[in-house]
Coordinates of C-alpha atoms in Angstrom, one line a residue:
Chain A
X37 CA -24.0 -19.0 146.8
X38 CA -25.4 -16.2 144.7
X39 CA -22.7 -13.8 145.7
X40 CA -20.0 -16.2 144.8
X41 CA -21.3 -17.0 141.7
X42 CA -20.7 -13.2 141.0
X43 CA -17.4 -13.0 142.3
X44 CA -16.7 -16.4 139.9
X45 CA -18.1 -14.4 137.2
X46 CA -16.3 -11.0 138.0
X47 CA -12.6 -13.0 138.2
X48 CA -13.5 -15.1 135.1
X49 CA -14.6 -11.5 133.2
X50 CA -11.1 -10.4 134.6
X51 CA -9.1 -12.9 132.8
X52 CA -11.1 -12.7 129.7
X53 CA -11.9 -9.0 128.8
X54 CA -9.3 -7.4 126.5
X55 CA -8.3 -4.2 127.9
X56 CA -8.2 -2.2 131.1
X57 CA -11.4 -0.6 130.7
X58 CA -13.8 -3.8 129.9
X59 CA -11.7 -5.1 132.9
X60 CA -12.3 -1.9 135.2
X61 CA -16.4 -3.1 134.5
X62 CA -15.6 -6.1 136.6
X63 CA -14.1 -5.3 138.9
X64 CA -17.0 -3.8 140.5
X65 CA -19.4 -6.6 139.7
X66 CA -17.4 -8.4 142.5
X67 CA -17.9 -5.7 145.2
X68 CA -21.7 -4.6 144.2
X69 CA -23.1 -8.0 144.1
X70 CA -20.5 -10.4 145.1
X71 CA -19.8 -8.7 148.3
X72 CA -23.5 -7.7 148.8
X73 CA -24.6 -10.9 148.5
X74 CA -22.1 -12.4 150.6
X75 CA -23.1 -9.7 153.4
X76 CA -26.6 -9.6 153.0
X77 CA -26.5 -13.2 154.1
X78 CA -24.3 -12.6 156.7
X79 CA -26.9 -10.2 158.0
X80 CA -29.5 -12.6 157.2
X81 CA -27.7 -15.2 159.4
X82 CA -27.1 -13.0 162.4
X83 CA -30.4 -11.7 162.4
X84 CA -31.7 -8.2 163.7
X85 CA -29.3 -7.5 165.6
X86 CA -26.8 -4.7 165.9
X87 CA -24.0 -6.3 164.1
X88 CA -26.3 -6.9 161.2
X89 CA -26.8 -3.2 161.0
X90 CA -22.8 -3.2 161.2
X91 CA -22.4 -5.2 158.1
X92 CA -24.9 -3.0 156.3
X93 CA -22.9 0.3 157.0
X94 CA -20.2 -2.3 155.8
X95 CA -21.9 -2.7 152.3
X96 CA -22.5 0.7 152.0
X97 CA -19.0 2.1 152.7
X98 CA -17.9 -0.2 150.0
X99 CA -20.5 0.6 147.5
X100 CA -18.8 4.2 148.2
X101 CA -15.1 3.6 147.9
X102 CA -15.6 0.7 144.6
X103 CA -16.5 3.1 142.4
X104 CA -14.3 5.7 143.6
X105 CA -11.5 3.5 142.8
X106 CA -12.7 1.7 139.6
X107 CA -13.0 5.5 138.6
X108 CA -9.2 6.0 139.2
X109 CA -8.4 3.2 137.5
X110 CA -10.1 4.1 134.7
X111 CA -8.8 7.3 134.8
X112 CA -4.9 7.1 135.8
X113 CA -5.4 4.7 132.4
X114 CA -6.7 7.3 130.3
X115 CA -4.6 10.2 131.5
X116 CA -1.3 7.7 130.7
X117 CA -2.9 7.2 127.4
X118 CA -4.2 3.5 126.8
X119 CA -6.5 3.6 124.3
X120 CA -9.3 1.8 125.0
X121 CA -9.9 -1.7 122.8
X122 CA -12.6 -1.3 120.3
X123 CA -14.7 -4.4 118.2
X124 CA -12.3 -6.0 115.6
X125 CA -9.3 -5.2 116.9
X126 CA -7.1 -8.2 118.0
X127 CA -7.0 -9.6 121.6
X128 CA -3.9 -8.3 124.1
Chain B
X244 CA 8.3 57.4 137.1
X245 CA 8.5 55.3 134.1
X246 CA 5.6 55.0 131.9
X247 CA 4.6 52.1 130.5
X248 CA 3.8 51.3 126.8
X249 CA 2.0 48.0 125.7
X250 CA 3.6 45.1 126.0
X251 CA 4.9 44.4 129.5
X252 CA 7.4 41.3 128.6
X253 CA 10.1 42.4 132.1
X254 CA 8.1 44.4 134.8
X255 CA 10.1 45.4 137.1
X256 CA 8.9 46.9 140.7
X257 CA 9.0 51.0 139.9
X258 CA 7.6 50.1 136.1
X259 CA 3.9 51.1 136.1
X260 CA 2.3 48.0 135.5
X261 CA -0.8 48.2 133.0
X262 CA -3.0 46.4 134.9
X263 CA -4.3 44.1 138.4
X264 CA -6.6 41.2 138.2
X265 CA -7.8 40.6 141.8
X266 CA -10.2 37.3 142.2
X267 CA -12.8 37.6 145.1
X268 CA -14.3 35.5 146.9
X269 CA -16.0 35.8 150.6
X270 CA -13.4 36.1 153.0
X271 CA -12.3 37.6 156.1
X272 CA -9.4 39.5 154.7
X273 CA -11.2 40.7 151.8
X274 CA -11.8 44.2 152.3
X275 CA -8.0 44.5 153.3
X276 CA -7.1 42.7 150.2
X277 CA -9.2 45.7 148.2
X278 CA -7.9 48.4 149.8
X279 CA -4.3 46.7 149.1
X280 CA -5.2 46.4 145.4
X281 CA -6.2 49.7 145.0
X282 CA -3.4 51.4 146.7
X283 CA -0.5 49.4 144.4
X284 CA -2.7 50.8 140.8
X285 CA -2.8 54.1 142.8
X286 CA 0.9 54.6 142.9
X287 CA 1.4 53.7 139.4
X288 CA -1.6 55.5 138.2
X289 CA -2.0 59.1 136.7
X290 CA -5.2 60.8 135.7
X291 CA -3.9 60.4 131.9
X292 CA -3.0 56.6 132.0
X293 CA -5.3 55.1 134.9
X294 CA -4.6 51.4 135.9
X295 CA -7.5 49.8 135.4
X296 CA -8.4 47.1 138.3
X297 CA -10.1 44.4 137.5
X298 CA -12.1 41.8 140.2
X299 CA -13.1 38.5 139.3
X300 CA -15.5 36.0 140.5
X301 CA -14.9 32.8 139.8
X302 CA -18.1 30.8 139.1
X303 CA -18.5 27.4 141.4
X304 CA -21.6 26.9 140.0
X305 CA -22.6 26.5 135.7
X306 CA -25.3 28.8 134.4
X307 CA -27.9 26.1 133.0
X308 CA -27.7 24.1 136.4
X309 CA -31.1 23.9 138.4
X310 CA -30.6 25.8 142.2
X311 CA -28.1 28.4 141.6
X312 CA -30.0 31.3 141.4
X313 CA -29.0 32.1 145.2
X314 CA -25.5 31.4 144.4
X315 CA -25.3 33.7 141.3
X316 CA -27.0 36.4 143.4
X317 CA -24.7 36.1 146.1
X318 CA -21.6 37.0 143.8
X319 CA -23.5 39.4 142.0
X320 CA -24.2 41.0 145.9
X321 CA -20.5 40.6 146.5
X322 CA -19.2 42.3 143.4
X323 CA -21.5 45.5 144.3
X324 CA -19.9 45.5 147.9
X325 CA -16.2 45.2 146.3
X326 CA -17.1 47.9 144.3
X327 CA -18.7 50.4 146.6
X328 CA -15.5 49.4 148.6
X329 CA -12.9 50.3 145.9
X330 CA -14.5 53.8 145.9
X331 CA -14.1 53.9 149.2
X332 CA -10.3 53.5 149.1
X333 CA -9.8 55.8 145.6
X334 CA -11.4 58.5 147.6
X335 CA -9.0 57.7 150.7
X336 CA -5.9 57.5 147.9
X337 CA -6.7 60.3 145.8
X338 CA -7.3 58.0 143.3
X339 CA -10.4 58.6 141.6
X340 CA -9.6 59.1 138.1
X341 CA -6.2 57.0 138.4
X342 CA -7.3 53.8 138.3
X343 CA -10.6 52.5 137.0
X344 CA -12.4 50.1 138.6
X345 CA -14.0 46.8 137.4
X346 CA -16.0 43.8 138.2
X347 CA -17.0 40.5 136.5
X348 CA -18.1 37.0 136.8
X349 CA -15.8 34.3 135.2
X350 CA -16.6 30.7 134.7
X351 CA -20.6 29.8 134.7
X352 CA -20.4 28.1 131.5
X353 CA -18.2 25.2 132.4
X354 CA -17.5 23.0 135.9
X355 CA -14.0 23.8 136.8
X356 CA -12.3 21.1 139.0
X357 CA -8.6 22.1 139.9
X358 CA -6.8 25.2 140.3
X359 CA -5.3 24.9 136.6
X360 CA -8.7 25.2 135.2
X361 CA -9.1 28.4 137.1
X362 CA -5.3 29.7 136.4
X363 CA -6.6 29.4 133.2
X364 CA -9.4 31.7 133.0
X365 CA -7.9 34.1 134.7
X366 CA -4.7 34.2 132.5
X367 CA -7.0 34.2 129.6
X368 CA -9.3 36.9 131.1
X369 CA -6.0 38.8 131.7
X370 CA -4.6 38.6 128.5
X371 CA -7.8 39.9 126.9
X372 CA -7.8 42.9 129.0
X373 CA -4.1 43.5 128.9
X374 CA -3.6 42.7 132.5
X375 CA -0.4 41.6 134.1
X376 CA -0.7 40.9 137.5
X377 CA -2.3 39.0 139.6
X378 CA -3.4 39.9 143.4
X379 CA -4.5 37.6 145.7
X380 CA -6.1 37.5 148.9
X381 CA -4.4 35.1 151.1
X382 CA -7.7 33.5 152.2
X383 CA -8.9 33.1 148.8
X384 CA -11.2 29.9 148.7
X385 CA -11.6 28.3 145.3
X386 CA -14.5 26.3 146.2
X387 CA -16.5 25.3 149.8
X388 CA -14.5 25.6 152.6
X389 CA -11.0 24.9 151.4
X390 CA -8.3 27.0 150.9
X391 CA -6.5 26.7 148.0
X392 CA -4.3 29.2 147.8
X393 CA -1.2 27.8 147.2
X394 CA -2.3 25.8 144.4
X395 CA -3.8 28.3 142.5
X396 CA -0.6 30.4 142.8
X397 CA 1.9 27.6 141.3
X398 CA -0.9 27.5 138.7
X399 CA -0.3 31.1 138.1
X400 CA 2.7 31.8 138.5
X401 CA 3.2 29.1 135.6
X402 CA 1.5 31.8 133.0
X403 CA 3.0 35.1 132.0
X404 CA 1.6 36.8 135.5
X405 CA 3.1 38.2 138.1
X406 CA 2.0 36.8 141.2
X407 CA 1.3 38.7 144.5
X408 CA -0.3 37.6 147.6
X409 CA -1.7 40.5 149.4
X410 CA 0.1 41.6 152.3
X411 CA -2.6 41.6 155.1
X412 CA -3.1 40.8 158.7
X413 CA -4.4 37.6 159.1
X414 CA -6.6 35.8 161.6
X415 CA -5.8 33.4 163.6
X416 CA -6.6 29.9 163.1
X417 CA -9.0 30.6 166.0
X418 CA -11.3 33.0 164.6
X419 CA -11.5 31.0 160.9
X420 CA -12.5 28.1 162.5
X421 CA -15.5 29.5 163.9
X422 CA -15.7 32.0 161.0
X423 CA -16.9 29.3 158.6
X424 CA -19.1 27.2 160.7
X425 CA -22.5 27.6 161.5
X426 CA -25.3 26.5 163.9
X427 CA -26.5 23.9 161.1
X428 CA -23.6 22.4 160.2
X429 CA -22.7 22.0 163.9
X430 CA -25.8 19.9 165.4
X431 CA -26.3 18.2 162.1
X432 CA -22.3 16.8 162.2
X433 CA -23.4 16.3 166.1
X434 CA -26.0 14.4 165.7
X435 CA -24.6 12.4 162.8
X436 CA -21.4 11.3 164.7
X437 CA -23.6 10.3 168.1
X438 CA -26.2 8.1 165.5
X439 CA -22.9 6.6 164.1
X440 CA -21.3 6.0 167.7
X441 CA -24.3 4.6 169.1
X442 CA -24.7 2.3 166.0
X443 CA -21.5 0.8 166.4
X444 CA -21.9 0.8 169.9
X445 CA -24.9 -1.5 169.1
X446 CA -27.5 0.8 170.9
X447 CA -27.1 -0.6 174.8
X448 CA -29.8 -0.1 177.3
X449 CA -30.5 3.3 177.8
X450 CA -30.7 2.4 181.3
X451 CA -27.6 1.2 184.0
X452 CA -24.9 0.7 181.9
X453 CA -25.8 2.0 178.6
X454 CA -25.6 5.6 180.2
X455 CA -21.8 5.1 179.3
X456 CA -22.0 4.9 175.7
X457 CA -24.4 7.9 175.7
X458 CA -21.8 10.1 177.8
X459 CA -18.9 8.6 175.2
X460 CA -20.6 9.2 172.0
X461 CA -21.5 12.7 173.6
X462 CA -18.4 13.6 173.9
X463 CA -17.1 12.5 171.0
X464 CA -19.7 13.6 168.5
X465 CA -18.9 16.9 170.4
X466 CA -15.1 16.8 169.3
X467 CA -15.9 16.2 166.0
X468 CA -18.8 18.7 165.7
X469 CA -16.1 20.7 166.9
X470 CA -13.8 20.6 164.5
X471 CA -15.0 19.3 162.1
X472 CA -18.3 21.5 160.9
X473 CA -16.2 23.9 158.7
X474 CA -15.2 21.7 156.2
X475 CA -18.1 19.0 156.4
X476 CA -21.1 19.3 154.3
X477 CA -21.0 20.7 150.8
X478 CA -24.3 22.9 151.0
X479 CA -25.9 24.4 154.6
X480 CA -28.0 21.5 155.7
X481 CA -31.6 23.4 156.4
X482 CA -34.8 21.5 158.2
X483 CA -36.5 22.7 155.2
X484 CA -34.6 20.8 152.6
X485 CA -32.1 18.6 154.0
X486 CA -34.4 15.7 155.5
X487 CA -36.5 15.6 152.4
X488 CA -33.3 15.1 150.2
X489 CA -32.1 12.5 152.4
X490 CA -35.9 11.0 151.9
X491 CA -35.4 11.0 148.0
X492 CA -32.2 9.2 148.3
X493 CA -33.7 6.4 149.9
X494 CA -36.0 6.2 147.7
X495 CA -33.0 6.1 145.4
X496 CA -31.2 3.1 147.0
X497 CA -33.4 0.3 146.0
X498 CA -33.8 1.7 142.0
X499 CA -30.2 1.8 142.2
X500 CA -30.0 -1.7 143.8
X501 CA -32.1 -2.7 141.1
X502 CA -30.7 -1.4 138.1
X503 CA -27.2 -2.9 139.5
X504 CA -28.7 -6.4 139.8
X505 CA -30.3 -5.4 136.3
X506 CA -26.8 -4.7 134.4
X507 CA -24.9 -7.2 136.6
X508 CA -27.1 -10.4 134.8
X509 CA -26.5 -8.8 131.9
X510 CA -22.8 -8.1 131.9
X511 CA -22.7 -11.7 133.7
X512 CA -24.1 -13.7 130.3
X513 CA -21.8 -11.7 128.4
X514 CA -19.0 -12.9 130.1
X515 CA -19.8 -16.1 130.3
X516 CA -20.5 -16.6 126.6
X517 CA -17.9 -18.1 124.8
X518 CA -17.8 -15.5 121.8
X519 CA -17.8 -13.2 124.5
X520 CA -20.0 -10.6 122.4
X521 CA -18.5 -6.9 123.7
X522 CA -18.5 -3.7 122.2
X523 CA -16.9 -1.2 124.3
X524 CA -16.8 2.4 123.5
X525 CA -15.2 5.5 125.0
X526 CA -18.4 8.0 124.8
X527 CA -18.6 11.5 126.4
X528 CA -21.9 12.9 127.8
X529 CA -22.8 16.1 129.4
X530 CA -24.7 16.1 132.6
X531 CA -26.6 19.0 133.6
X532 CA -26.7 18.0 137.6
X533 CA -24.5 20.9 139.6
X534 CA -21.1 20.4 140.4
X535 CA -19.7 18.7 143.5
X536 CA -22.0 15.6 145.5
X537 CA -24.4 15.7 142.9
X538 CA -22.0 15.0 140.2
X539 CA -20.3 12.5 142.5
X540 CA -23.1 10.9 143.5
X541 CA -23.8 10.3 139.6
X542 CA -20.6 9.5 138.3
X543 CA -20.4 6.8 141.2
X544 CA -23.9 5.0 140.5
X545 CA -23.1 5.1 136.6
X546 CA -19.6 3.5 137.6
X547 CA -21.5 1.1 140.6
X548 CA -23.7 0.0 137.8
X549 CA -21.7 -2.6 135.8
X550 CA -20.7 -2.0 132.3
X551 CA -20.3 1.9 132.3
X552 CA -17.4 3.6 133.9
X553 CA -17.2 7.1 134.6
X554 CA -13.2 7.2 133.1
X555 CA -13.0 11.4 133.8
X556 CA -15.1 14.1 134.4
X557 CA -14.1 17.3 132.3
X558 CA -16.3 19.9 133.3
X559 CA -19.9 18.9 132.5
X560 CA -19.0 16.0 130.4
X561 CA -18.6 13.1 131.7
X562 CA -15.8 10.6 129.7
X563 CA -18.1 6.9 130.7
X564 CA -16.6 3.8 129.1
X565 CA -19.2 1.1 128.2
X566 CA -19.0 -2.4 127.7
X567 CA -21.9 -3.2 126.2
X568 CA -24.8 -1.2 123.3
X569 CA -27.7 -2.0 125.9
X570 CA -25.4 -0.3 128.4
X571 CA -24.8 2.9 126.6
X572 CA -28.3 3.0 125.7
X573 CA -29.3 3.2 129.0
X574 CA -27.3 5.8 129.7
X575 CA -27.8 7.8 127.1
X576 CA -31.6 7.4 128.4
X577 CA -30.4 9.3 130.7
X578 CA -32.2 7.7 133.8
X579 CA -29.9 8.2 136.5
X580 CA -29.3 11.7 135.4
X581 CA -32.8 12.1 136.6
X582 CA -32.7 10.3 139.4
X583 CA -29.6 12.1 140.6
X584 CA -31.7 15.7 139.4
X585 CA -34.9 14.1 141.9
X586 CA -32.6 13.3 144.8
X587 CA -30.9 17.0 145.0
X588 CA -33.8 19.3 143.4
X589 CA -36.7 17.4 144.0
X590 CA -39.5 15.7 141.6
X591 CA -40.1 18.8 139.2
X592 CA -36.3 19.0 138.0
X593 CA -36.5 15.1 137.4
X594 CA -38.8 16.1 134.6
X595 CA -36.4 17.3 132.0
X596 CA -35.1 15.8 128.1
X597 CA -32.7 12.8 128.5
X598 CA -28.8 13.4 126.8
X599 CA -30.0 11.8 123.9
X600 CA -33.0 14.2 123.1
X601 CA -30.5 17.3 123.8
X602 CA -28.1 15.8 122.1
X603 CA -25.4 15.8 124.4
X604 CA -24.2 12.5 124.0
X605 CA -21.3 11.2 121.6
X606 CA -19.3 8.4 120.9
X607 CA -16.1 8.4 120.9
X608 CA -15.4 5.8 118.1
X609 CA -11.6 6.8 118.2
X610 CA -11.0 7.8 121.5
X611 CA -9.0 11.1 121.9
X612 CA -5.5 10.8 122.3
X613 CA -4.9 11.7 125.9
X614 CA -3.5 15.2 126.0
X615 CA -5.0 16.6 122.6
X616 CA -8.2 15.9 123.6
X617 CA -8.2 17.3 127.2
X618 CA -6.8 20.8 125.9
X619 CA -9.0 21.1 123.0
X620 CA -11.8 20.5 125.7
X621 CA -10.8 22.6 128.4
X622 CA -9.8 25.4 125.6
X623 CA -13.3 25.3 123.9
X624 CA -14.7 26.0 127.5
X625 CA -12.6 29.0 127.9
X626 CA -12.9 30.4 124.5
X627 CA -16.6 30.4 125.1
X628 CA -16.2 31.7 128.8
X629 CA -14.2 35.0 127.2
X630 CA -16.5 35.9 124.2
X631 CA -19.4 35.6 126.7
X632 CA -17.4 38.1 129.1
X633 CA -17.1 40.5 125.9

């Protein structure tokens, strides 16, 4: 429940932040606590067990790569130029 | 014989050129790639006009970064080697007052990432000492264990140098392989890969049939011990140091779990309000953590943590984008700097001024245009590199 009230919160912040960059933010609010939520009771469910120790290799593989990519986001958006939306200016 | 007089715009192949810029680094062919270098300035040279020869180690480490004193010593080591070397060769050549030898360290004031940021340097350092070409050893490793050869040569040949590989014998694939990897490396990879096999494996029975997965995982955490240690782990893993930083980064995990669930209820109500109250600024700090996994590991929590992203990572300065005052704050706090500074170097470099007490932090309340900012950066960098050098 908790983890899909952050994944709510992550699309709904997806939809509503201005630019690429408030929207790279996120993202990665769905994978850390969306997806660790959701896995942790996964893990919780199975019990200790081996494939609970599979799902938290899981989480932490993905709280390698979600950064990694928000950071290419971010970036590939800055290299092409978008300047990122500061206070007062009008919504895209 | 042609002699040559300033300038240098057309060199052709008899012109005497006015000077070689060699970079160094470790490598099996680099005594060849000396010897090479000095023989091409000794047929062009003459006791009059020598051709001075210049050898260049590039930095992979920046000078105010905790744990590099080995590192800096080790090129310092090499450079005395390359230059007992050289005289070596100008005795063999004749060559002892025809060209004039000389060594330096380029680089320690700045991170440099891809082989442009090198070409760089080394086209600046050449134009300051009027050099024109550019020598290099065919093994030539920018950073670690990867060759980057070819890389750095398009990035050369792209400046006003003339670009020459040295022409030496090269070993075999064979011999590099076990050239770069180490005892170390090997059994930590080994026993790494068997943990990982086992886990997935779901740690059978160790007796009757378990005995499978243990054969299995054997012999596969031997094939990829096998050819894999050369290019796996950044630093040599050592007993001494390598289990007590794995210790601090587990101690790591749960503040980092915690400042994550921290920023997430934060960023959360802010999305969730209707006036949706944001404030995002581009700001640039510099992190004084070593280049490579440490830097990694820091621009990855700053990103896992919601409401900063690292956007690049220009040298030392990190470009983060923040959503949010309380966010920037927090980094500016500089708290998983030091966290990141306890988990490589231990407690006693944890203790050190946050980015907002050195003053290393700015925001970018315009951000820079893409390109002008990025070469004003990168230029500043090398500016300060060459008057250093002077």
């Amino acid at each position: 429940m908790v983890g899909l009230f952050f994944t709510l919160v992550s699309a709904a912040g997806v939809i509503r932040l201005p630019d690429v960059f408030s929207r790279a933010h996120t993202a990665s609010q769905a994978d850390t606590l969306g997806a660790g939520f959701a896995l942790a009771a996964v893990a919780l469910t199975i019990g200790w067990d081996s494939t609970a120790a599979k799902t938290v290799l899981l989480l932490f593989f993905i709280f390698v790569t979600n950064p990694t990519a928000a950071h290419a986001i971010a970036r590939a958006a800055y290299e092409e130029g978008v300047e990122p939306w500061t206070k007062g200016e009008e919504r895209r | 014989m042609c002699h040559h007089t300033g300038g240098g715009l057309v060199v052709g192949d008899d012109v005497a050129p006015p000077g070689l810029l060699v970079p160094v680094k470790r490598s099996v062919t680099l005594r060849k790639t000396v010897a090479y270098a000095i023989e091409e300035a000794a047929r062009h040279g003459t006791d009059e006009d020598p051709v001075p020869v210049h050898f260049v180690f590039l930095a992979t480490w920046r000078d105010e970064d905790p744990g590099t004193d080995a590192e800096k010593k080790g090129a310092q080591k090499l450079l005395e080697r390359i230059t007992l070397w050289a005289n070596e060769d100008q005795s063999e050549f004749g060559a002892k007052s025809s060209v004039s030898v000389s060594t330096t360290t380029l680089g320690g004031e700045a991170y440099l990432f891809d082989p442009a940021d090198y070409a760089k340097i080394l086209a600046t350092y050449a134009s300051e000492h009027e050099l024109d070409r550019v020598i290099v050893d065919p093994e030539y490793s920018l950073v670690g264990h990867t060759t980057l050869v070819q890389p750095l040569e398009y990035e050369l040949t792209r400046t006003s140098l003339r670009v020459d590989e040295a022409p030496v014998e090269r070993p075999t694939r064979r011999n590099r392989l076990t050239g770069r990897t180490s005892k170390g490396r090997f059994i930590a990879l080994f026993g790494t890969s068997f943990l990982f096999y086992q886990l997935l494996g779901g740690f059978t029975n160790f007796i009757g049939p378990g005995v499978f997965d243990i054969v299995t995982g054997a012999i596969t955490a031997l094939v990829v011990a096998l050819t894999l240690s050369n290019i796996s782990f950044y630093r040599e893993p050592t007993l001494a140091s390598s289990p007590k930083r794995l210790a601090r980064g587990l101690i790591y995990v749960p503040y980092l779990l915690f400042e994550i669930i921290k920023s997430n209820l934060i960023v959360a109500k802010v999305i969730l309000d209707p006036r949706m109250p944001i404030d995002p600024r581009m700001t640039k700090v510099k992190m004084y953590v070593g280049s490579g996994l440490p830097l990694m590991t820091l621009a990855n929590s700053i990103t896992l943590t919601p409401g900063t992203v690292t956007v690049r990572a220009n040298d030392q300065d990190l470009y983060v984008h923040s959503l949010l005052p309380a966010a920037r704050d927090g980094l500016f706090d500089g708290d998983l700097e030091k966290w990141v500074r306890f988990v490589f170097y231990g407690r006693s470099a944890a203790r050190f001024p946050s980015p907002r007490e050195r003053g290393d932090t700015e925001v970018l309340q315009e951000p820079v245009a893409t390109d002008g900012g990025h070469i004003e950066t990168t230029d500043d960098a090398h500016t300060d590199t060459t008057e250093d050098e002077q």
